[in-house]
Amino acid sequence: MRTRGATPRHAAGLLMLLLWCFGMAEPSDPAGNHPFTIFNENTGKCIKPLVGWIVAKDCDGSKDMLWKWVSQHRLFHLQSQKCLGLNITKPTDSLKMFSCDSNAMLWWKCEHHSLYGAAQYRLALKDGYAIASTNTSDVWKKGGSEDRLCDQPYHEVYTRDGNSYGRPCEFPFLIDGTWHHDCILDDDHNGPWCATTLHYKYDQKWGICLIP
């Protein structure tokens, strides 16, 4: 009988767990998981969701302008608790905020200072609004720095104990109507913990976070 090989992600999680148990490694360092503003160098503005649109405004660092990289290359907006995504069936109005469990295209990657998603649509500004375009020279950075949006990318936070066998946290994860983008504390677990699937209520998969 052939034994199924572990996926690279599961193998990495198991390795981190073993190293942690034997004191040979520090818990995962989520150094790239901090909130940031999305700054457009062409205009000197930052973007935020506003009444169904994504608009460019003066950068003030308020919560309604803060974003985080989360699991699966998604961009999570802290205040709205939604993910930036593309509905590629609507080419003229494809860029929107979606629930983070949506079937829309929610992943984003970087090419130099450009941010692109599915079908090579790129984040752009036009007349004060963020749009998706296949032809743009917009330069995007993390506000207040020279970092590109993908510099210091998202780092997986692996787990111990629980019932997930070392799998990494799934951020954000949903509990009682709230999307959590970080490990949480409560009276039912013996340390900061996370869910390892999107919907904790249904899957009940969790682990204690391996963080400093």
PDB file of C-alpha atoms in Angstrom, residues 5-196:
ATOM      1  CA  GLY A   5       3.066  11.969   1.285  1.00  0.00           C
ATOM      2  CA  ALA A   6       2.617  15.002   3.480  1.00  0.00           C
ATOM      3  CA  THR A   7       1.995  18.286   1.733  1.00  0.00           C
ATOM      4  CA  PRO A   8       4.790  20.876   2.058  1.00  0.00           C
ATOM      5  CA  ARG A   9       2.593  23.033   4.279  1.00  0.00           C
ATOM      6  CA  HIS A  10       1.784  20.150   6.644  1.00  0.00           C
ATOM      7  CA  ALA A  11       5.409  19.018   6.691  1.00  0.00           C
ATOM      8  CA  ALA A  12       6.567  22.525   7.594  1.00  0.00           C
ATOM      9  CA  GLY A  13       4.016  22.663  10.400  1.00  0.00           C
ATOM     10  CA  LEU A  14       5.152  19.311  11.788  1.00  0.00           C
ATOM     11  CA  LEU A  15       8.811  20.368  11.646  1.00  0.00           C
ATOM     12  CA  MET A  16       8.088  23.619  13.492  1.00  0.00           C
ATOM     13  CA  LEU A  17       6.128  21.728  16.140  1.00  0.00           C
ATOM     14  CA  LEU A  18       8.936  19.209  16.706  1.00  0.00           C
ATOM     15  CA  LEU A  19      11.579  21.929  16.911  1.00  0.00           C
ATOM     16  CA  TRP A  20       9.468  23.896  19.355  1.00  0.00           C
ATOM     17  CA  CYS A  21       8.849  20.867  21.553  1.00  0.00           C
ATOM     18  CA  PHE A  22      12.576  20.159  21.828  1.00  0.00           C
ATOM     19  CA  GLY A  23      13.483  23.795  22.450  1.00  0.00           C
ATOM     20  CA  MET A  24      15.409  24.106  19.197  1.00  0.00           C
ATOM     21  CA  ALA A  25      13.358  26.905  17.705  1.00  0.00           C
ATOM     22  CA  GLU A  26      11.501  29.978  18.797  1.00  0.00           C
ATOM     23  CA  PRO A  27       7.777  30.136  18.052  1.00  0.00           C
ATOM     24  CA  SER A  28       6.836  31.637  14.713  1.00  0.00           C
ATOM     25  CA  ASP A  29       7.627  35.338  14.490  1.00  0.00           C
ATOM     26  CA  PRO A  30       4.727  37.183  12.851  1.00  0.00           C
ATOM     27  CA  ALA A  31       6.918  40.201  12.109  1.00  0.00           C
ATOM     28  CA  GLY A  32       5.249  40.809   8.758  1.00  0.00           C
ATOM     29  CA  ASN A  33       1.725  40.546  10.129  1.00  0.00           C
ATOM     30  CA  HIS A  34       1.359  44.095  11.447  1.00  0.00           C
ATOM     31  CA  PRO A  35      -1.312  46.520  10.149  1.00  0.00           C
ATOM     32  CA  PHE A  36      -0.321  49.129   7.572  1.00  0.00           C
ATOM     33  CA  THR A  37      -1.820  51.735   5.288  1.00  0.00           C
ATOM     34  CA  ILE A  38      -1.834  51.242   1.513  1.00  0.00           C
ATOM     35  CA  PHE A  39      -0.115  54.312   0.091  1.00  0.00           C
ATOM     36  CA  ASN A  40      -0.240  55.419  -3.538  1.00  0.00           C
ATOM     37  CA  GLU A  41       3.021  57.198  -4.342  1.00  0.00           C
ATOM     38  CA  ASN A  42       1.636  58.762  -7.524  1.00  0.00           C
ATOM     39  CA  THR A  43      -0.960  60.783  -5.595  1.00  0.00           C
ATOM     40  CA  GLY A  44       0.274  60.741  -1.987  1.00  0.00           C
ATOM     41  CA  LYS A  45      -3.054  59.245  -0.878  1.00  0.00           C
ATOM     42  CA  CYS A  46      -4.080  56.115   1.023  1.00  0.00           C
ATOM     43  CA  ILE A  47      -7.047  53.909   0.236  1.00  0.00           C
ATOM     44  CA  LYS A  48      -9.975  52.817   2.387  1.00  0.00           C
ATOM     45  CA  PRO A  49     -13.456  51.353   1.819  1.00  0.00           C
ATOM     46  CA  LEU A  50     -16.320  53.850   1.911  1.00  0.00           C
ATOM     47  CA  VAL A  51     -19.992  53.120   1.186  1.00  0.00           C
ATOM     48  CA  GLY A  52     -19.435  50.382  -1.366  1.00  0.00           C
ATOM     49  CA  TRP A  53     -16.403  52.025  -2.962  1.00  0.00           C
ATOM     50  CA  ILE A  54     -12.688  52.071  -2.240  1.00  0.00           C
ATOM     51  CA  VAL A  55     -11.555  55.668  -2.120  1.00  0.00           C
ATOM     52  CA  ALA A  56      -8.276  57.580  -1.905  1.00  0.00           C
ATOM     53  CA  LYS A  57      -7.954  59.974   1.038  1.00  0.00           C
ATOM     54  CA  ASP A  58      -5.232  61.787   2.970  1.00  0.00           C
ATOM     55  CA  CYS A  59      -3.222  59.282   5.001  1.00  0.00           C
ATOM     56  CA  ASP A  60      -3.899  59.682   8.720  1.00  0.00           C
ATOM     57  CA  GLY A  61      -3.256  56.178  10.071  1.00  0.00           C
ATOM     58  CA  SER A  62      -6.774  55.872  11.510  1.00  0.00           C
ATOM     59  CA  LYS A  63      -8.286  52.403  11.838  1.00  0.00           C
ATOM     60  CA  ASP A  64     -10.433  52.835   8.750  1.00  0.00           C
ATOM     61  CA  MET A  65      -7.209  52.960   6.701  1.00  0.00           C
ATOM     62  CA  LEU A  66      -5.473  49.936   8.244  1.00  0.00           C
ATOM     63  CA  TRP A  67      -4.970  46.673   6.378  1.00  0.00           C
ATOM     64  CA  LYS A  68      -3.190  43.389   7.090  1.00  0.00           C
ATOM     65  CA  TRP A  69      -1.871  40.546   5.023  1.00  0.00           C
ATOM     66  CA  VAL A  70      -3.648  37.374   6.126  1.00  0.00           C
ATOM     67  CA  SER A  71      -3.708  33.738   5.018  1.00  0.00           C
ATOM     68  CA  GLN A  72      -3.854  32.787   1.339  1.00  0.00           C
ATOM     69  CA  HIS A  73      -2.380  36.092   0.088  1.00  0.00           C
ATOM     70  CA  ARG A  74      -5.464  38.072   1.088  1.00  0.00           C
ATOM     71  CA  LEU A  75      -5.638  41.736   2.158  1.00  0.00           C
ATOM     72  CA  PHE A  76      -7.869  42.215   5.203  1.00  0.00           C
ATOM     73  CA  HIS A  77      -9.336  45.597   6.145  1.00  0.00           C
ATOM     74  CA  LEU A  78      -9.465  45.914   9.927  1.00  0.00           C
ATOM     75  CA  GLN A  79     -12.495  48.157  10.345  1.00  0.00           C
ATOM     76  CA  SER A  80     -14.849  46.623   7.771  1.00  0.00           C
ATOM     77  CA  GLN A  81     -13.626  43.067   8.516  1.00  0.00           C
ATOM     78  CA  LYS A  82     -13.650  42.316   4.803  1.00  0.00           C
ATOM     79  CA  CYS A  83     -11.095  41.292   2.195  1.00  0.00           C
ATOM     80  CA  LEU A  84     -10.127  43.175  -0.951  1.00  0.00           C
ATOM     81  CA  GLY A  85     -11.093  41.169  -3.998  1.00  0.00           C
ATOM     82  CA  LEU A  86     -12.069  40.948  -7.635  1.00  0.00           C
ATOM     83  CA  ASN A  87     -15.255  39.878  -9.327  1.00  0.00           C
ATOM     84  CA  ILE A  88     -13.801  39.225 -12.751  1.00  0.00           C
ATOM     85  CA  THR A  89     -17.266  38.653 -14.229  1.00  0.00           C
ATOM     86  CA  LYS A  90     -17.729  42.447 -14.007  1.00  0.00           C
ATOM     87  CA  PRO A  91     -14.668  43.913 -15.773  1.00  0.00           C
ATOM     88  CA  THR A  92     -15.789  47.540 -15.397  1.00  0.00           C
ATOM     89  CA  ASP A  93     -16.616  47.263 -11.697  1.00  0.00           C
ATOM     90  CA  SER A  94     -14.570  44.337 -10.448  1.00  0.00           C
ATOM     91  CA  LEU A  95     -12.734  45.740  -7.403  1.00  0.00           C
ATOM     92  CA  LYS A  96     -14.793  45.438  -4.212  1.00  0.00           C
ATOM     93  CA  MET A  97     -14.675  44.455  -0.567  1.00  0.00           C
ATOM     94  CA  PHE A  98     -15.931  40.913   0.035  1.00  0.00           C
ATOM     95  CA  SER A  99     -16.547  38.654   2.987  1.00  0.00           C
ATOM     96  CA  CYS A 100     -13.306  36.745   3.508  1.00  0.00           C
ATOM     97  CA  ASP A 101     -15.075  33.443   2.810  1.00  0.00           C
ATOM     98  CA  SER A 102     -16.398  34.694  -0.535  1.00  0.00           C
ATOM     99  CA  ASN A 103     -15.891  32.809  -3.788  1.00  0.00           C
ATOM    100  CA  ALA A 104     -14.549  36.010  -5.363  1.00  0.00           C
ATOM    101  CA  MET A 105     -10.871  36.229  -6.270  1.00  0.00           C
ATOM    102  CA  LEU A 106      -9.330  37.442  -3.007  1.00  0.00           C
ATOM    103  CA  TRP A 107      -5.613  36.796  -3.531  1.00  0.00           C
ATOM    104  CA  TRP A 108      -3.044  39.511  -4.299  1.00  0.00           C
ATOM    105  CA  LYS A 109       0.640  39.450  -5.167  1.00  0.00           C
ATOM    106  CA  CYS A 110       3.301  42.010  -5.989  1.00  0.00           C
ATOM    107  CA  GLU A 111       5.395  42.734  -9.036  1.00  0.00           C
ATOM    108  CA  HIS A 112       7.891  45.456  -8.203  1.00  0.00           C
ATOM    109  CA  HIS A 113       5.668  48.239  -6.777  1.00  0.00           C
ATOM    110  CA  SER A 114       2.515  46.988  -8.497  1.00  0.00           C
ATOM    111  CA  LEU A 115      -0.199  44.936  -6.806  1.00  0.00           C
ATOM    112  CA  TYR A 116      -1.953  42.401  -9.024  1.00  0.00           C
ATOM    113  CA  GLY A 117      -4.676  39.799  -8.677  1.00  0.00           C
ATOM    114  CA  ALA A 118      -6.553  37.366 -10.890  1.00  0.00           C
ATOM    115  CA  ALA A 119      -6.473  37.796 -14.679  1.00  0.00           C
ATOM    116  CA  GLN A 120      -3.551  40.247 -14.268  1.00  0.00           C
ATOM    117  CA  TYR A 121      -5.839  42.968 -12.927  1.00  0.00           C
ATOM    118  CA  ARG A 122      -3.791  45.517 -10.994  1.00  0.00           C
ATOM    119  CA  LEU A 123      -4.702  47.964  -8.280  1.00  0.00           C
ATOM    120  CA  ALA A 124      -4.928  51.505  -9.668  1.00  0.00           C
ATOM    121  CA  LEU A 125      -6.365  54.910  -8.819  1.00  0.00           C
ATOM    122  CA  LYS A 126      -8.666  56.876 -11.093  1.00  0.00           C
ATOM    123  CA  ASP A 127     -10.436  60.114 -10.154  1.00  0.00           C
ATOM    124  CA  GLY A 128     -10.032  59.428  -6.441  1.00  0.00           C
ATOM    125  CA  TYR A 129     -11.275  55.840  -6.545  1.00  0.00           C
ATOM    126  CA  ALA A 130      -9.380  52.551  -6.420  1.00  0.00           C
ATOM    127  CA  ILE A 131     -10.095  50.383  -9.449  1.00  0.00           C
ATOM    128  CA  ALA A 132      -8.779  47.241 -11.107  1.00  0.00           C
ATOM    129  CA  SER A 133      -6.933  47.856 -14.361  1.00  0.00           C
ATOM    130  CA  THR A 134      -4.804  45.815 -16.731  1.00  0.00           C
ATOM    131  CA  ASN A 135      -2.848  48.924 -17.726  1.00  0.00           C
ATOM    132  CA  THR A 136      -1.466  51.003 -14.865  1.00  0.00           C
ATOM    133  CA  SER A 137       1.834  52.414 -13.626  1.00  0.00           C
ATOM    134  CA  ASP A 138       0.619  53.117 -10.081  1.00  0.00           C
ATOM    135  CA  VAL A 139       3.262  52.682  -7.371  1.00  0.00           C
ATOM    136  CA  TRP A 140       2.020  51.231  -4.077  1.00  0.00           C
ATOM    137  CA  LYS A 141       3.877  51.176  -0.765  1.00  0.00           C
ATOM    138  CA  LYS A 142       3.221  50.612   2.895  1.00  0.00           C
ATOM    139  CA  GLY A 143       2.408  54.014   4.346  1.00  0.00           C
ATOM    140  CA  GLY A 144       5.202  55.781   6.221  1.00  0.00           C
ATOM    141  CA  SER A 145       7.934  53.594   4.745  1.00  0.00           C
ATOM    142  CA  GLU A 146       9.749  52.705   1.552  1.00  0.00           C
ATOM    143  CA  ASP A 147       8.535  49.103   1.796  1.00  0.00           C
ATOM    144  CA  ARG A 148       6.631  47.622  -1.084  1.00  0.00           C
ATOM    145  CA  LEU A 149       3.339  46.066  -0.060  1.00  0.00           C
ATOM    146  CA  CYS A 150       4.851  42.591  -0.219  1.00  0.00           C
ATOM    147  CA  ASP A 151       8.045  43.429   1.679  1.00  0.00           C
ATOM    148  CA  GLN A 152       7.877  41.622   5.030  1.00  0.00           C
ATOM    149  CA  PRO A 153       5.124  39.339   3.738  1.00  0.00           C
ATOM    150  CA  TYR A 154       2.622  37.433   5.851  1.00  0.00           C
ATOM    151  CA  HIS A 155       4.191  34.743   8.037  1.00  0.00           C
ATOM    152  CA  GLU A 156       2.311  31.597   8.957  1.00  0.00           C
ATOM    153  CA  VAL A 157       1.629  31.211  12.689  1.00  0.00           C
ATOM    154  CA  TYR A 158       1.839  27.525  13.550  1.00  0.00           C
ATOM    155  CA  THR A 159       0.058  25.830  16.445  1.00  0.00           C
ATOM    156  CA  ARG A 160       0.520  23.235  19.164  1.00  0.00           C
ATOM    157  CA  ASP A 161      -1.937  21.257  21.291  1.00  0.00           C
ATOM    158  CA  GLY A 162      -5.564  21.608  20.231  1.00  0.00           C
ATOM    159  CA  ASN A 163      -6.818  19.252  17.535  1.00  0.00           C
ATOM    160  CA  SER A 164      -5.088  20.552  14.407  1.00  0.00           C
ATOM    161  CA  TYR A 165      -1.819  18.583  14.562  1.00  0.00           C
ATOM    162  CA  GLY A 166       0.376  21.658  14.184  1.00  0.00           C
ATOM    163  CA  ARG A 167      -1.485  23.206  11.265  1.00  0.00           C
ATOM    164  CA  PRO A 168      -1.056  26.980  10.874  1.00  0.00           C
ATOM    165  CA  CYS A 169      -3.685  29.485  11.924  1.00  0.00           C
ATOM    166  CA  GLU A 170      -6.223  30.539   9.336  1.00  0.00           C
ATOM    167  CA  PHE A 171      -6.498  34.324   9.474  1.00  0.00           C
ATOM    168  CA  PRO A 172      -9.028  35.725   9.601  1.00  0.00           C
ATOM    169  CA  PHE A 173     -11.255  33.124  11.256  1.00  0.00           C
ATOM    170  CA  LEU A 174     -14.917  33.613  12.109  1.00  0.00           C
ATOM    171  CA  ILE A 175     -16.408  33.222  15.586  1.00  0.00           C
ATOM    172  CA  ASP A 176     -19.884  34.494  16.488  1.00  0.00           C
ATOM    173  CA  GLY A 177     -19.992  37.010  13.675  1.00  0.00           C
ATOM    174  CA  THR A 178     -16.516  38.458  14.257  1.00  0.00           C
ATOM    175  CA  TRP A 179     -13.537  37.907  11.970  1.00  0.00           C
ATOM    176  CA  HIS A 180     -10.348  37.567  14.034  1.00  0.00           C
ATOM    177  CA  HIS A 181      -7.084  38.514  12.333  1.00  0.00           C
ATOM    178  CA  ASP A 182      -4.857  37.579  15.277  1.00  0.00           C
ATOM    179  CA  CYS A 183      -4.614  34.974  18.030  1.00  0.00           C
ATOM    180  CA  ILE A 184      -7.152  35.475  20.813  1.00  0.00           C
ATOM    181  CA  LEU A 185      -7.356  34.826  24.563  1.00  0.00           C
ATOM    182  CA  ASP A 186     -10.314  33.425  26.496  1.00  0.00           C
ATOM    183  CA  ASP A 187     -11.094  31.304  29.561  1.00  0.00           C
ATOM    184  CA  ASP A 188     -11.503  28.080  27.585  1.00  0.00           C
ATOM    185  CA  HIS A 189      -7.926  27.765  26.283  1.00  0.00           C
ATOM    186  CA  ASN A 190      -4.569  27.780  28.054  1.00  0.00           C
ATOM    187  CA  GLY A 191      -2.958  30.469  25.933  1.00  0.00           C
ATOM    188  CA  PRO A 192      -3.421  32.586  22.805  1.00  0.00           C
ATOM    189  CA  TRP A 193      -5.184  30.404  20.274  1.00  0.00           C
ATOM    190  CA  CYS A 194      -6.568  30.456  16.760  1.00  0.00           C
ATOM    191  CA  ALA A 195      -8.797  28.463  14.478  1.00  0.00           C
ATOM    192  CA  THR A 196      -7.098  26.570  11.685  1.00  0.00           C
TER     193      THR A 196
END
